Amino acid sequence: MNANPSTSLPAIGFAVPTSRWEDAVAAGKSPPELLLYRSNQLGADLSVTNFGGGNTSAKLPGTDPLTGKPVQVLWVKGSGGDLGSMKLDGFATLYQEKLIGLEAHYGGPQDDDRMVGYLPHCTFNLNPRAASIDTPLHSLLPFAHVDHVHPDAIIALAASTGGETATREIWGGRIGWLPWKRPGYTLGVQLRDYVAANPGIEGVMLAGHGIICWADTAKDCYEHTLALIADAANHLNRQLTGRPAFGGQRQPARPDRAAVAAALLPRLRGLMSGARRKLAHFTDDPATLEFVCSADCQRLAAIGTSCPDHFLRTKIAPLTLDPARLEDEAYLAQSLQAYRAGYAAYYERCKHADSPAMRDANPVIVLVPGIGRIAFAADRTTARLASEFYGNAINVMRGAQALGGYLGLDEQEAFDIEYWLLEEAKLQRMPPPRPLVGRIALVTGGAGGIGAATAARLLSEGACVMLADRDGEPLEQVRAGFARRFGADPMRAIVCDVTDEVQVQAAFEACAREFGGLDILVANAGIASSAPLEETTLALWRRNHDVLAEGYFLTARAAFPLMKRMKEQGGTSIVFIGSKNGVAAATNASAYASAKAAANHLARCLALEGAAAGIRVNVVNPDAVIRGSRIWDGDWRRERAGAHGIDAGAELEEHYRQRSMLKRDVLPEDIAEAVYFFAGDLSSKSTGNMLNVDAGNAQAFTR
Ligand SMILES: [Zn+2]
C-alpha cells in the first residue's frame, strides 16, 4: 500500500504511476461509491490524467423508479467535470438497455451528432447530469468496468509513427490498436466490433487520442489502467535514456529570462487586438526550457498538438518568437498579425457551410527560445491549464520522437472538433463573464482594512489581483484567506514598501510576469499621524509625505508604462485612496492632511497627463473608516480620541457616526464599492474626479 505517493511529475521523462488504492478505504463502499473512489484516485495522479481528461464507467444494477423492476444502469462520468475532484453527482446515469437500443437510429458516421441528441432520452432516474459524447465508448463495450484516459505516456505511443509497433512490443497483442477516429457514436461502434473480432484483449489504444481498457471489478480496472500506463512509461523511459531529446540543444536558457518575460508579456497582451483582455501565464520549468531551447522546437511546434484535449486547450499550433527581436515592437505586432492571418486561413480552408463563425484568432501558446512558454486566455485559470496542457504536449512529442516520429492530428479533423456544432451550442449557453474578468489590478496596502476589502471586491468581479503590502505577516494571512475564497490562480502577493523605488519597481515587474500587465492600480498604502504644528518633527512631516505623496507618485509612475500598453483595449484606471482631510482642513494633522492634498492634486495632474493613453485617474475620499483599519489600531486612534476629548473605544466610533450628516458608519466595503466603480467600465468616461465616501461631511464638499 502506498498511501501518499507524490503527485508531481519528474522534471523530464515519464512518471510511472503507483497504486493509491486502499482496501481499508474501499471496504464498505457501495458500487457507485467504488466507481467514484476509483475515478478520484485516477484523477489525483497527474501521470494518469490531466485536468478534465478521461472518463470512467460501471454497469451497475438499479431499480426502475416507475416499475420497481431491476434494470442495468450505466454510471459514466458526465460532460465536463474532472476525475480527480468529481463527486457522485458528476456521473450521468442511463438505462443500459436503452443505450444499446439506440443503434436502431444509427445509419453511419454522418449520424454522430444526431446520436448525441438521443442520449438524454436514456436518462435513468431523472439525473440532470448530461452524458458526454464518450458515453457510447462505454455503453457499447460488454464489460462491467471501463476506464478511458489520456496520459502523456499513452498519447506518446498513440501519436507516434512507431506507436503501433511499440504497442505490440510492449503488450504482445494484449492491447489492440484502432486508427484515429474522433470521439462519438461511430468510434463506439468501431471499438465494439474490434473487441468482438479480437476476443481476449485487455484494452485498445486509440490512435492520436488515448487508451480504453476494462476489468470485472472496480479495483481490477483501476490497477489494470495503472499497469498499462506504467508499461508505456517504462518503455518510453528506456528509449529516452542516453539520447538528447528534440535534436539536442540549439541555445542555452537565458539567465535574465524572468526580467525578459516581465517586459515581453505586457507587450504581447497589448498587441492581442480584436478580443477581450487576456491573462497570461509564464513558465520556464526545465521541461519547457529543454524544448524551447532545442534544435527541433520550431519544426515540432509547427506540427501542432495531437490529442483532442490538448489542442482544444492550446489551439492547433503555438506562435514561436525570435528571441533576438523581442524588443522590436513592429516585429511582435507583425508576428501576431501573421499568426492571426494563418489561423483565418486555416478556418477558411476547413470550414463547412454550417460552421460557427471564426473565434479569436490570437495564439494561446507563445514559445520563446531561451526564455520559456507563455499562455494567454480570457482568465488566469484557463491560461494556466492551457499552459499545462502544452507541457503535456511537449512530453508527448518527446516520447513520440523517441519511438520514431511525432504525428500531429490531421488539420480537418482538428477543425471539426474545434468547431463542432454541439460544442458551439455549449459555448453560447455560457453565462456572460463577470465585469472585471481579464483585468489585472495591483492594490498597495493590500493587507489593511480598505486594501483587503477592495481586493476582495475586485476579485469577486473577476479581476486578478497583486496584493502589495509592507508587512509580510498580515499580507500572508490575507493572501491565504483569499486563496481559499477565490482560488490560487487569480491572486499573488508581494512585500513592497511604497517609499522604496526598487521594491515598487519589483512589485510591478512581478505583476507583469505573473499576470501579463496591469489595468487597475489602487494606491492605498497609507499612514496617519496627529500632532500640533509646533510638535510636528521634520521626521514626522517627511514620513507622511514619503508614504502618502511620494508613495503614490512612485506607484503611479511604475504603472504608467504598463497601462499605456492597454490603450487600444479600452484603457486603464488608477484610483487613489485619498481622505476627507485632503479636502477639508484638519486640526493637529497638518503633515497628514497636506500630504493627502498633495496626492489629490497629483491625481489631477496624472489624469491630464494619462488621458491621451487612455489612463483614467480618480480619487476616493473616505472618512473615519475605523473598522478593520490598521491605521486606526495604533496611536492615531488614541490621538484622535484625545483631540476630541473622548475615549478611544466605542465612544470614538459613535463620535464619528454622529459627526456625519447621514449618521452612519463608513466601512471598508463602502470604500471598496467606490473603488470598483472607478476601476471598471461603469466610470469609463470619468477622470480627474473625486468621490467622497464619508456618510456626508459638509466640510469636504468639493467646490
Ligand atoms: Zn478521450
XYZ file of C-alpha atoms and ligand atoms in Angstrom:
704
model
C 0.000 0.000 0.000
C 1.301 3.409 -0.955
C -0.828 5.868 0.953
C 0.640 9.116 -0.201
C 2.694 8.946 -3.378
C 3.878 12.167 -4.978
C 1.578 13.799 -7.499
C 4.377 15.688 -9.215
C 5.873 14.537 -12.480
C 9.610 14.100 -12.881
C 11.173 17.180 -14.460
C 11.836 15.337 -17.698
C 10.628 11.893 -18.778
C 7.541 9.845 -17.965
C 6.285 9.297 -14.429
C 5.430 5.711 -13.527
C 2.155 5.732 -11.574
C 1.788 3.704 -8.400
C -1.441 2.424 -6.897
C -3.299 4.625 -4.423
C -5.970 2.007 -3.805
C -6.523 1.291 -0.129
C -8.664 -1.753 0.635
C -9.496 -0.373 4.074
C -10.917 2.786 2.491
C -12.704 0.897 -0.275
C -14.310 -1.579 2.105
C -17.965 -0.853 2.786
C -18.415 1.450 -0.195
C -21.456 0.906 -2.424
C -20.785 0.049 -6.103
C -21.343 3.687 -7.258
C -19.075 4.889 -4.432
C -16.396 2.444 -5.538
C -16.624 3.869 -9.057
C -16.204 7.342 -7.588
C -13.278 6.189 -5.446
C -11.557 4.668 -8.464
C -12.207 7.811 -10.521
C -10.865 10.144 -7.828
C -7.740 8.006 -7.403
C -7.123 8.033 -11.172
C -7.687 11.789 -11.342
C -5.431 12.520 -8.367
C -2.345 11.403 -10.271
C -1.014 13.737 -12.989
C 0.749 10.826 -14.658
C -2.662 9.155 -15.167
C -4.822 12.011 -16.308
C -4.623 15.758 -16.701
C -7.353 18.206 -15.671
C -10.768 17.338 -17.091
C -9.358 14.462 -19.148
C -10.649 10.913 -19.396
C -13.743 9.151 -18.140
C -14.747 6.082 -16.188
C -17.851 3.916 -16.042
C -19.530 0.963 -14.364
C -22.607 -1.012 -15.366
C -24.495 -1.485 -12.123
C -27.820 -2.953 -11.036
C -30.572 -0.453 -10.291
C -34.307 -0.355 -9.716
C -36.613 1.370 -12.150
C -38.402 4.083 -10.118
C -41.651 3.588 -12.092
C -41.939 -0.195 -12.414
C -39.846 -1.261 -9.413
C -38.174 -3.788 -11.707
C -34.424 -4.455 -11.685
C -32.553 -2.707 -14.523
C -28.937 -2.305 -15.548
C -27.686 1.287 -15.207
C -24.592 2.739 -16.858
C -22.829 5.129 -14.486
C -20.411 7.175 -16.604
C -18.536 10.405 -15.931
C -20.773 13.177 -17.213
C -19.998 16.045 -19.542
C -17.407 18.469 -18.140
C -16.054 17.731 -14.690
C -12.739 16.359 -13.573
C -11.982 12.807 -12.399
C -9.826 13.988 -9.519
C -12.354 16.362 -7.945
C -15.714 14.985 -9.092
C -18.429 13.848 -6.679
C -21.109 11.213 -7.150
C -23.354 13.793 -8.863
C -20.702 14.115 -11.588
C -21.816 10.809 -13.103
C -24.542 10.579 -15.700
C -26.785 7.544 -15.163
C -28.504 5.927 -18.136
C -30.562 2.804 -18.841
C -28.053 0.423 -20.403
C -30.832 -1.344 -22.314
C -31.991 1.925 -23.920
C -28.388 2.840 -24.805
C -27.967 -0.496 -26.602
C -31.286 0.084 -28.369
C -30.026 3.391 -29.807
C -28.250 1.521 -32.580
C -31.588 1.285 -34.383
C -31.258 5.041 -35.019
C -27.696 4.809 -36.335
C -27.077 4.746 -40.064
C -23.376 5.640 -40.231
C -20.758 8.276 -39.323
C -22.970 11.089 -40.646
C -25.339 10.370 -37.719
C -22.776 11.036 -34.949
C -24.216 14.446 -33.983
C -27.799 13.166 -34.088
C -26.906 10.262 -31.791
C -25.768 12.721 -29.106
C -29.298 14.112 -29.091
C -30.720 10.695 -28.171
C -28.605 10.295 -25.045
C -30.875 12.385 -22.758
C -33.748 10.027 -23.665
C -31.857 7.211 -21.965
C -31.516 9.048 -18.633
C -32.133 6.936 -15.541
C -33.913 8.413 -12.512
C -34.125 11.997 -13.870
C -30.408 12.556 -13.266
C -29.716 16.101 -14.563
C -26.009 15.427 -15.286
C -25.548 15.497 -19.075
C -23.968 12.423 -20.678
C -20.721 13.119 -22.560
C -20.006 12.243 -26.184
C -17.763 9.433 -24.918
C -20.799 7.606 -23.472
C -21.114 5.166 -26.444
C -17.479 4.053 -25.917
C -18.575 2.780 -22.513
C -22.095 1.558 -23.254
C -21.199 -0.467 -26.342
C -18.396 -2.408 -24.644
C -19.619 -5.579 -22.916
C -17.555 -5.048 -19.757
C -18.661 -4.122 -16.241
C -15.931 -1.542 -15.576
C -14.307 0.633 -18.240
C -11.621 3.356 -17.961
C -10.651 5.776 -20.713
C -7.650 8.055 -20.086
C -5.102 10.169 -21.988
C -1.851 10.158 -20.002
C 1.265 11.543 -21.681
C 2.945 8.125 -21.859
C -0.048 6.678 -23.709
C -0.521 9.626 -26.097
C 3.206 9.465 -26.892
C 2.535 5.981 -28.316
C -0.773 6.999 -29.858
C 0.812 9.971 -31.671
C 3.989 8.328 -32.959
C 4.879 6.759 -36.311
C 6.254 3.881 -34.219
C 3.286 3.680 -31.861
C 1.554 0.623 -33.277
C 4.826 -1.340 -33.350
C 5.636 -0.250 -29.801
C 2.163 -1.327 -28.667
C 2.824 -4.845 -29.982
C 6.311 -4.833 -28.487
C 5.117 -3.780 -25.019
C 1.967 -5.866 -24.697
C 2.404 -8.593 -27.314
C -1.158 -8.422 -28.652
C -2.941 -7.989 -25.305
C -3.688 -4.379 -26.243
C -5.258 -3.593 -29.606
C -4.855 -0.566 -31.894
C -7.618 1.434 -33.585
C -6.741 4.127 -36.138
C -7.748 7.737 -35.385
C -11.449 8.423 -35.231
C -12.850 11.392 -33.433
C -14.952 10.662 -30.324
C -18.599 9.833 -30.930
C -21.013 7.008 -31.627
C -19.084 5.752 -34.679
C -15.930 5.299 -32.619
C -18.020 3.345 -30.091
C -19.277 1.001 -32.805
C -15.788 0.531 -34.290
C -14.407 -0.201 -30.858
C -17.099 -2.753 -30.044
C -16.616 -4.527 -33.377
C -12.830 -4.531 -32.942
C -13.089 -6.060 -29.483
C -15.541 -8.689 -30.758
C -13.105 -9.585 -33.541
C -10.184 -9.850 -31.092
C -11.503 -11.854 -28.166
C -9.385 -11.836 -25.033
C -7.735 -8.453 -25.500
C -7.492 -6.275 -22.393
C -7.655 -2.807 -23.877
C -7.346 -0.783 -27.071
C -5.027 2.078 -27.990
C -6.948 4.833 -29.791
C -4.507 6.418 -32.263
C -3.934 10.152 -31.794
C -6.001 10.067 -28.637
C -5.560 7.704 -25.647
C -6.450 4.282 -24.355
C -9.560 2.419 -23.223
C -9.406 -0.671 -21.011
C -11.631 -2.735 -18.741
C -11.958 -5.282 -15.956
C -14.553 -7.154 -13.906
C -14.199 -5.164 -10.683
C -13.515 -1.529 -9.821
C -10.190 -2.338 -8.171
C -9.007 -4.569 -11.019
C -9.955 -1.902 -13.540
C -8.027 0.756 -11.608
C -4.921 -1.379 -11.269
C -5.131 -2.528 -14.878
C -5.228 1.091 -16.098
C -2.256 1.977 -13.897
C -0.273 -1.053 -15.045
C -0.781 -0.184 -18.718
C 0.386 3.397 -18.146
C 3.389 2.132 -16.178
C 4.286 -0.278 -19.013
C 4.165 2.557 -21.541
C 6.130 4.939 -19.297
C 8.846 2.383 -18.577
C 9.183 1.546 -22.264
C 9.468 5.228 -23.201
C 11.948 5.995 -20.432
C 14.164 3.167 -21.730
C 14.008 4.621 -25.253
C 14.814 8.109 -23.961
C 17.809 7.111 -21.873
C 21.100 8.454 -23.131
C 19.834 10.312 -26.150
C 19.327 14.060 -26.389
C 15.672 14.965 -26.806
C 14.427 17.193 -29.627
C 17.678 17.024 -31.636
C 19.787 18.447 -28.795
C 20.232 21.984 -27.541
C 20.441 24.841 -30.010
C 20.868 27.612 -27.459
C 21.159 27.962 -23.679
C 18.421 29.241 -21.407
C 18.955 32.932 -20.662
C 19.708 33.756 -17.015
C 17.709 37.014 -17.276
C 14.587 35.255 -18.608
C 12.343 36.350 -15.722
C 13.034 40.018 -16.478
C 12.688 39.426 -20.222
C 9.295 37.789 -19.629
C 8.144 40.682 -17.419
C 8.891 43.091 -20.270
C 7.526 40.862 -23.038
C 4.180 39.752 -21.577
C 2.573 43.226 -21.385
C 3.747 43.967 -24.940
C 2.111 40.827 -26.319
C -1.013 41.302 -24.239
C -1.406 44.844 -25.545
C -0.980 43.643 -29.130
C -3.606 40.884 -28.910
C -6.251 43.011 -30.511
C -9.763 42.199 -31.529
C -10.690 40.220 -28.417
C -11.407 40.585 -24.737
C -8.454 41.378 -22.482
C -6.309 38.357 -21.805
C -4.462 36.987 -18.832
C -1.026 35.484 -19.241
C 0.730 32.561 -17.600
C 4.519 32.260 -17.884
C 6.513 29.055 -17.332
C 10.215 28.328 -17.527
C 10.298 24.876 -15.950
C 13.115 22.511 -17.034
C 10.988 20.516 -19.494
C 9.775 23.702 -21.204
C 13.296 25.139 -21.397
C 14.641 21.882 -22.829
C 12.018 22.075 -25.581
C 12.171 25.782 -26.431
C 15.992 25.740 -26.460
C 16.181 22.640 -28.677
C 17.085 22.258 -32.334
C 13.711 20.727 -33.222
C 11.443 23.156 -31.320
C 10.243 25.186 -34.266
C 9.674 22.172 -36.513
C 7.798 20.127 -33.898
C 5.730 23.080 -32.666
C 4.539 23.719 -36.215
C 3.167 20.152 -36.447
C 0.632 21.101 -33.802
C -0.721 19.169 -30.857
C -2.136 15.672 -31.218
C -4.680 14.630 -28.585
C -8.050 16.483 -28.892
C -7.810 17.516 -25.233
C -4.509 19.231 -25.963
C -5.402 21.263 -28.994
C -8.833 22.286 -27.695
C -6.917 24.000 -24.885
C -3.882 25.225 -26.815
C -5.147 25.859 -30.385
C -3.776 23.851 -33.259
C -0.227 25.292 -33.031
C 1.709 27.832 -30.937
C 3.432 31.026 -32.063
C 7.230 30.838 -31.835
C 9.112 34.142 -31.477
C 12.690 35.072 -32.425
C 14.388 35.762 -29.073
C 16.748 38.290 -30.687
C 13.855 40.580 -31.657
C 11.733 40.756 -28.514
C 12.412 44.479 -28.089
C 11.236 45.201 -31.624
C 7.631 46.332 -31.301
C 6.987 46.148 -35.054
C 8.291 42.577 -35.179
C 5.996 41.496 -32.343
C 2.991 43.159 -33.996
C 3.809 41.514 -37.337
C 4.286 38.103 -35.718
C 0.865 38.254 -34.074
C -0.690 39.580 -37.276
C 0.847 36.724 -39.251
C -0.424 34.182 -36.689
C -3.953 35.602 -36.901
C -3.802 35.549 -40.709
C -2.630 31.928 -40.591
C -5.453 30.993 -38.255
C -8.006 32.736 -40.500
C -6.624 30.816 -43.492
C -6.988 27.521 -41.559
C -10.568 28.457 -40.754
C -11.304 29.258 -44.411
C -9.670 26.041 -45.672
C -11.558 23.796 -43.268
C -14.932 25.438 -42.627
C -18.233 23.851 -43.623
C -21.380 25.626 -44.785
C -22.840 25.441 -41.260
C -19.646 26.053 -39.256
C -19.865 28.569 -36.395
C -18.191 31.951 -37.009
C -14.418 32.119 -36.562
C -13.368 32.576 -32.940
C -10.499 34.659 -31.544
C -7.549 34.185 -33.928
C -4.776 35.119 -31.454
C -2.350 32.428 -30.295
C -2.942 30.704 -26.961
C 0.649 29.480 -26.586
C 3.737 31.561 -27.353
C 7.139 29.865 -27.283
C 10.306 31.920 -26.833
C 13.620 30.060 -27.244
C 15.893 30.702 -24.266
C 13.053 32.243 -22.255
C 10.103 29.848 -21.809
C 6.443 29.375 -22.608
C 3.589 31.871 -22.280
C -0.118 31.052 -22.395
C -2.851 33.641 -22.985
C -6.536 33.146 -22.178
C -9.630 35.030 -21.034
C -8.943 34.205 -17.380
C -5.972 33.076 -15.356
C -7.138 29.528 -14.621
C -7.773 28.889 -18.312
C -4.347 30.322 -19.134
C -2.662 28.085 -16.548
C -4.495 24.993 -17.775
C -3.634 25.785 -21.402
C -0.011 26.128 -20.383
C -0.086 22.826 -18.507
C -1.685 21.102 -21.492
C 1.127 22.375 -23.688
C 3.515 20.949 -21.109
C 1.782 17.608 -21.676
C 2.106 18.111 -25.436
C 5.866 18.669 -25.061
C 6.137 15.456 -23.080
C 4.154 13.612 -25.748
C 6.423 14.965 -28.501
C 9.494 13.835 -26.563
C 8.197 10.278 -26.268
C 6.742 10.086 -29.768
C 10.026 11.257 -31.307
C 11.905 8.568 -29.384
C 9.628 5.871 -30.850
C 10.018 7.049 -34.439
C 8.411 10.379 -35.164
C 5.761 12.666 -33.743
C 2.426 12.840 -35.563
C 0.033 15.771 -35.286
C -3.657 15.488 -35.868
C -4.982 15.953 -39.399
C -5.947 19.619 -39.884
C -9.519 18.955 -40.993
C -10.091 16.560 -38.081
C -8.734 19.191 -35.693
C -11.039 21.822 -37.189
C -14.079 19.573 -36.998
C -13.509 19.076 -33.287
C -12.663 22.745 -32.608
C -15.761 23.963 -34.448
C -18.063 21.084 -33.590
C -21.614 22.463 -33.700
C -22.702 20.891 -30.423
C -19.660 22.364 -28.662
C -20.570 25.781 -30.093
C -24.056 25.421 -28.645
C -22.470 24.788 -25.236
C -20.321 27.931 -25.580
C -23.365 30.006 -26.494
C -25.126 28.877 -23.311
C -22.280 30.048 -21.056
C -23.193 32.970 -18.797
C -21.591 36.312 -19.718
C -18.255 36.901 -17.945
C -18.143 38.999 -14.778
C -17.342 42.691 -15.425
C -13.643 42.596 -14.454
C -12.666 39.239 -15.998
C -9.440 39.828 -17.918
C -8.387 42.835 -15.786
C -5.260 42.910 -13.641
C -5.160 45.059 -10.505
C -2.374 45.970 -8.106
C -3.511 47.101 -4.657
C -0.998 48.702 -2.292
C -1.630 48.422 1.418
C -3.418 45.228 0.428
C -3.299 43.701 3.900
C -5.164 46.586 5.549
C -8.908 47.061 6.001
C -9.648 49.156 2.897
C -6.970 47.407 0.811
C -8.232 43.910 1.581
C -11.893 44.883 1.115
C -11.019 46.472 -2.227
C -9.035 43.435 -3.356
C -11.942 41.168 -2.398
C -14.376 43.352 -4.367
C -12.171 43.293 -7.465
C -11.561 39.528 -7.175
C -15.270 38.839 -6.794
C -15.888 40.709 -10.066
C -13.341 38.508 -11.847
C -10.158 40.605 -11.717
C -6.717 39.193 -10.936
C -5.081 40.984 -8.031
C -1.487 41.525 -6.978
C -1.609 42.399 -3.288
C 1.285 44.579 -2.177
C 1.977 45.413 1.442
C 4.929 46.416 3.580
C 4.093 43.889 6.296
C 4.702 40.295 5.291
C 2.767 38.557 8.032
C -0.664 40.204 7.686
C -0.151 40.108 3.916
C 0.273 36.331 4.035
C -2.845 35.993 6.193
C -4.933 37.973 3.708
C -3.420 36.082 0.774
C -4.148 32.697 2.316
C -7.730 33.721 3.123
C -8.321 34.926 -0.420
C -6.749 31.787 -1.894
C -9.356 29.729 -0.019
C -12.162 32.038 -1.122
C -11.215 32.812 -4.722
C -8.716 30.053 -5.606
C -4.975 30.481 -6.020
C -4.973 31.388 -9.712
C -6.258 35.000 -9.675
C -4.086 36.353 -6.872
C -0.494 36.879 -5.864
C 1.083 38.822 -3.017
C 4.357 40.689 -2.731
C 6.052 42.512 0.115
C 6.555 46.099 -1.010
C 7.274 49.354 0.792
C 5.811 52.052 -1.442
C 8.522 54.504 -0.397
C 11.244 52.217 -1.807
C 11.756 52.844 -5.516
C 13.410 49.468 -6.112
C 10.708 47.492 -4.294
C 7.961 49.356 -6.154
C 9.585 48.547 -9.489
C 9.943 44.906 -8.465
C 6.268 44.661 -7.483
C 5.091 45.937 -10.865
C 7.537 43.638 -12.653
C 6.177 40.694 -10.682
C 2.637 41.706 -11.612
C 3.601 41.813 -15.299
C 5.313 38.432 -15.144
C 2.587 36.724 -13.109
C -0.470 38.062 -14.943
C 0.738 39.804 -18.097
C 0.411 43.524 -17.338
C -1.733 45.999 -15.429
C -5.193 47.534 -15.886
C -6.022 48.870 -12.433
C -3.831 50.469 -9.746
C -5.325 51.133 -6.340
C -2.860 53.342 -4.446
C -3.989 52.771 -0.909
C -0.940 52.187 1.322
C -1.151 54.842 3.969
C -0.298 56.028 7.427
C -1.742 58.716 9.626
C -0.345 60.941 12.325
C -1.609 63.642 14.593
C 0.382 66.453 16.150
C 0.080 70.213 16.593
C 2.323 72.119 14.195
C 4.950 73.038 16.764
C 5.256 69.390 17.821
C 5.447 68.084 14.256
C 9.024 66.911 13.805
C 10.702 67.026 10.426
C 10.810 63.216 10.535
C 7.043 63.024 11.061
C 6.421 65.516 8.272
C 8.663 63.589 5.901
C 7.170 60.238 6.866
C 3.673 61.413 5.895
C 4.861 62.913 2.641
C 7.048 59.860 1.877
C 4.166 57.411 2.092
C 1.175 59.484 1.019
C 2.652 61.718 -1.676
C 5.892 60.082 -2.802
C 4.482 56.544 -2.455
C 1.547 57.460 -4.713
C 3.944 59.111 -7.152
C 6.245 56.049 -7.289
C 3.441 53.544 -7.802
C 1.688 55.650 -10.434
C 4.958 56.205 -12.266
C 5.627 52.439 -12.315
C 2.059 51.781 -13.516
C 2.076 54.196 -16.454
C 4.277 52.231 -18.912
C 2.299 49.011 -18.281
C -1.024 50.806 -18.608
C -0.084 52.540 -21.857
C 0.006 49.072 -23.473
C -3.752 48.763 -22.972
C -4.776 52.000 -24.692
C -6.308 50.196 -27.664
C -8.192 47.780 -25.428
C -10.373 50.282 -23.626
C -7.836 51.947 -21.341
C -6.934 51.599 -17.686
C -7.698 53.109 -14.305
C -5.733 54.456 -11.354
C -7.618 55.019 -8.111
C -6.053 56.934 -5.243
C -7.429 56.407 -1.783
C -7.489 59.995 -0.530
C -9.063 61.366 2.608
C -11.606 63.877 3.754
C -8.564 65.679 5.117
C -7.177 66.089 1.618
C -10.068 68.482 1.003
C -11.049 69.736 4.460
C -8.574 71.301 6.857
C -7.832 69.293 9.998
C -6.676 70.426 13.415
C -3.392 68.974 14.641
C -2.811 66.897 11.476
C -1.061 69.279 9.088
C 1.564 66.770 7.935
C -1.048 64.132 7.154
C -3.651 66.446 5.624
C -1.192 68.350 3.436
C 0.293 65.079 2.118
C -3.243 63.855 1.285
C -3.896 67.153 -0.507
C -0.698 66.669 -2.499
C -1.911 63.204 -3.547
C -5.238 64.692 -4.648
C -3.522 67.194 -6.876
C -1.122 64.554 -8.146
C -4.201 62.582 -9.262
C -5.500 65.565 -11.233
C -2.114 66.106 -12.894
C -1.909 62.423 -13.823
C -5.475 62.449 -15.154
C -4.404 65.214 -17.510
C -1.161 63.506 -18.481
C -2.607 59.991 -18.807
C -5.737 60.826 -20.817
C -4.035 60.538 -24.203
C -3.002 56.968 -23.286
C -6.453 56.041 -22.012
C -5.330 56.130 -18.377
C -8.043 57.466 -16.050
C -7.124 58.742 -12.590
C -9.690 59.310 -9.850
C -9.752 59.679 -6.085
C -11.968 58.105 -3.443
C -12.067 60.115 -0.207
C -13.028 58.052 2.831
C -13.572 59.436 6.281
C -13.363 57.642 9.609
C -13.221 54.080 8.285
C -12.354 52.641 11.663
C -13.356 49.003 11.458
C -10.604 46.693 10.133
C -8.135 49.553 9.772
C -4.543 49.072 10.876
C -4.095 52.858 10.913
C -6.894 53.174 13.447
C -5.425 50.395 15.592
C -2.494 52.430 16.809
C -1.561 55.850 18.059
C -3.816 57.615 15.579
C -6.878 56.234 17.352
C -5.696 57.465 20.757
C -4.569 60.771 19.293
C -7.863 61.472 17.531
C -9.833 60.403 20.626
C -7.641 62.725 22.684
C -8.151 65.588 20.208
C -11.928 65.131 20.546
C -11.767 64.572 24.323
C -13.387 61.109 24.246
C -12.287 57.522 24.938
C -10.685 55.505 22.151
C -13.219 52.648 22.243
C -16.862 52.502 21.167
C -17.240 56.165 22.030
C -14.913 57.056 19.183
C -16.969 55.137 16.614
C -20.147 56.738 17.947
C -18.466 60.159 17.761
C -17.697 59.754 14.073
C -21.115 58.309 13.323
C -22.834 61.269 14.926
C -20.476 63.702 13.230
C -21.560 62.504 9.781
C -24.554 64.091 8.099
C -26.188 60.714 7.446
C -25.342 59.361 10.941
C -23.896 56.157 9.527
C -20.679 54.164 9.892
C -18.347 54.108 6.919
C -16.984 50.597 6.344
C -14.075 49.296 4.247
C -16.641 47.650 1.940
C -18.176 51.076 1.225
C -14.817 52.375 0.046
C -14.278 49.184 -1.984
C -17.567 49.807 -3.796
C -16.437 53.276 -4.859
C -13.056 51.905 -5.973
C -14.845 49.234 -8.007
C -16.894 51.966 -9.712
C -13.747 53.837 -10.750
C -11.798 50.666 -11.606
C -14.095 49.315 -14.300
C -16.157 50.417 -17.263
C -19.011 51.839 -15.166
C -16.938 55.026 -14.942
C -15.228 54.777 -18.336
C -15.952 58.457 -19.058
C -14.782 59.818 -15.685
C -11.292 61.039 -14.944
C -9.814 63.683 -12.648
C -12.755 63.183 -10.278
C -13.171 62.759 -6.570
C -15.807 60.709 -4.797
C -16.399 61.256 -1.098
C -17.486 58.191 0.852
C -17.880 59.675 4.303
C -21.575 59.438 5.218
C -21.804 63.158 4.476
C -19.394 65.848 5.592
C -20.150 69.416 4.514
C -16.553 70.493 5.110
C -15.403 68.028 2.469
C -17.871 69.089 -0.248
C -15.805 69.665 -3.367
C -16.131 73.051 -4.941
Zn -10.740 10.786 -24.747
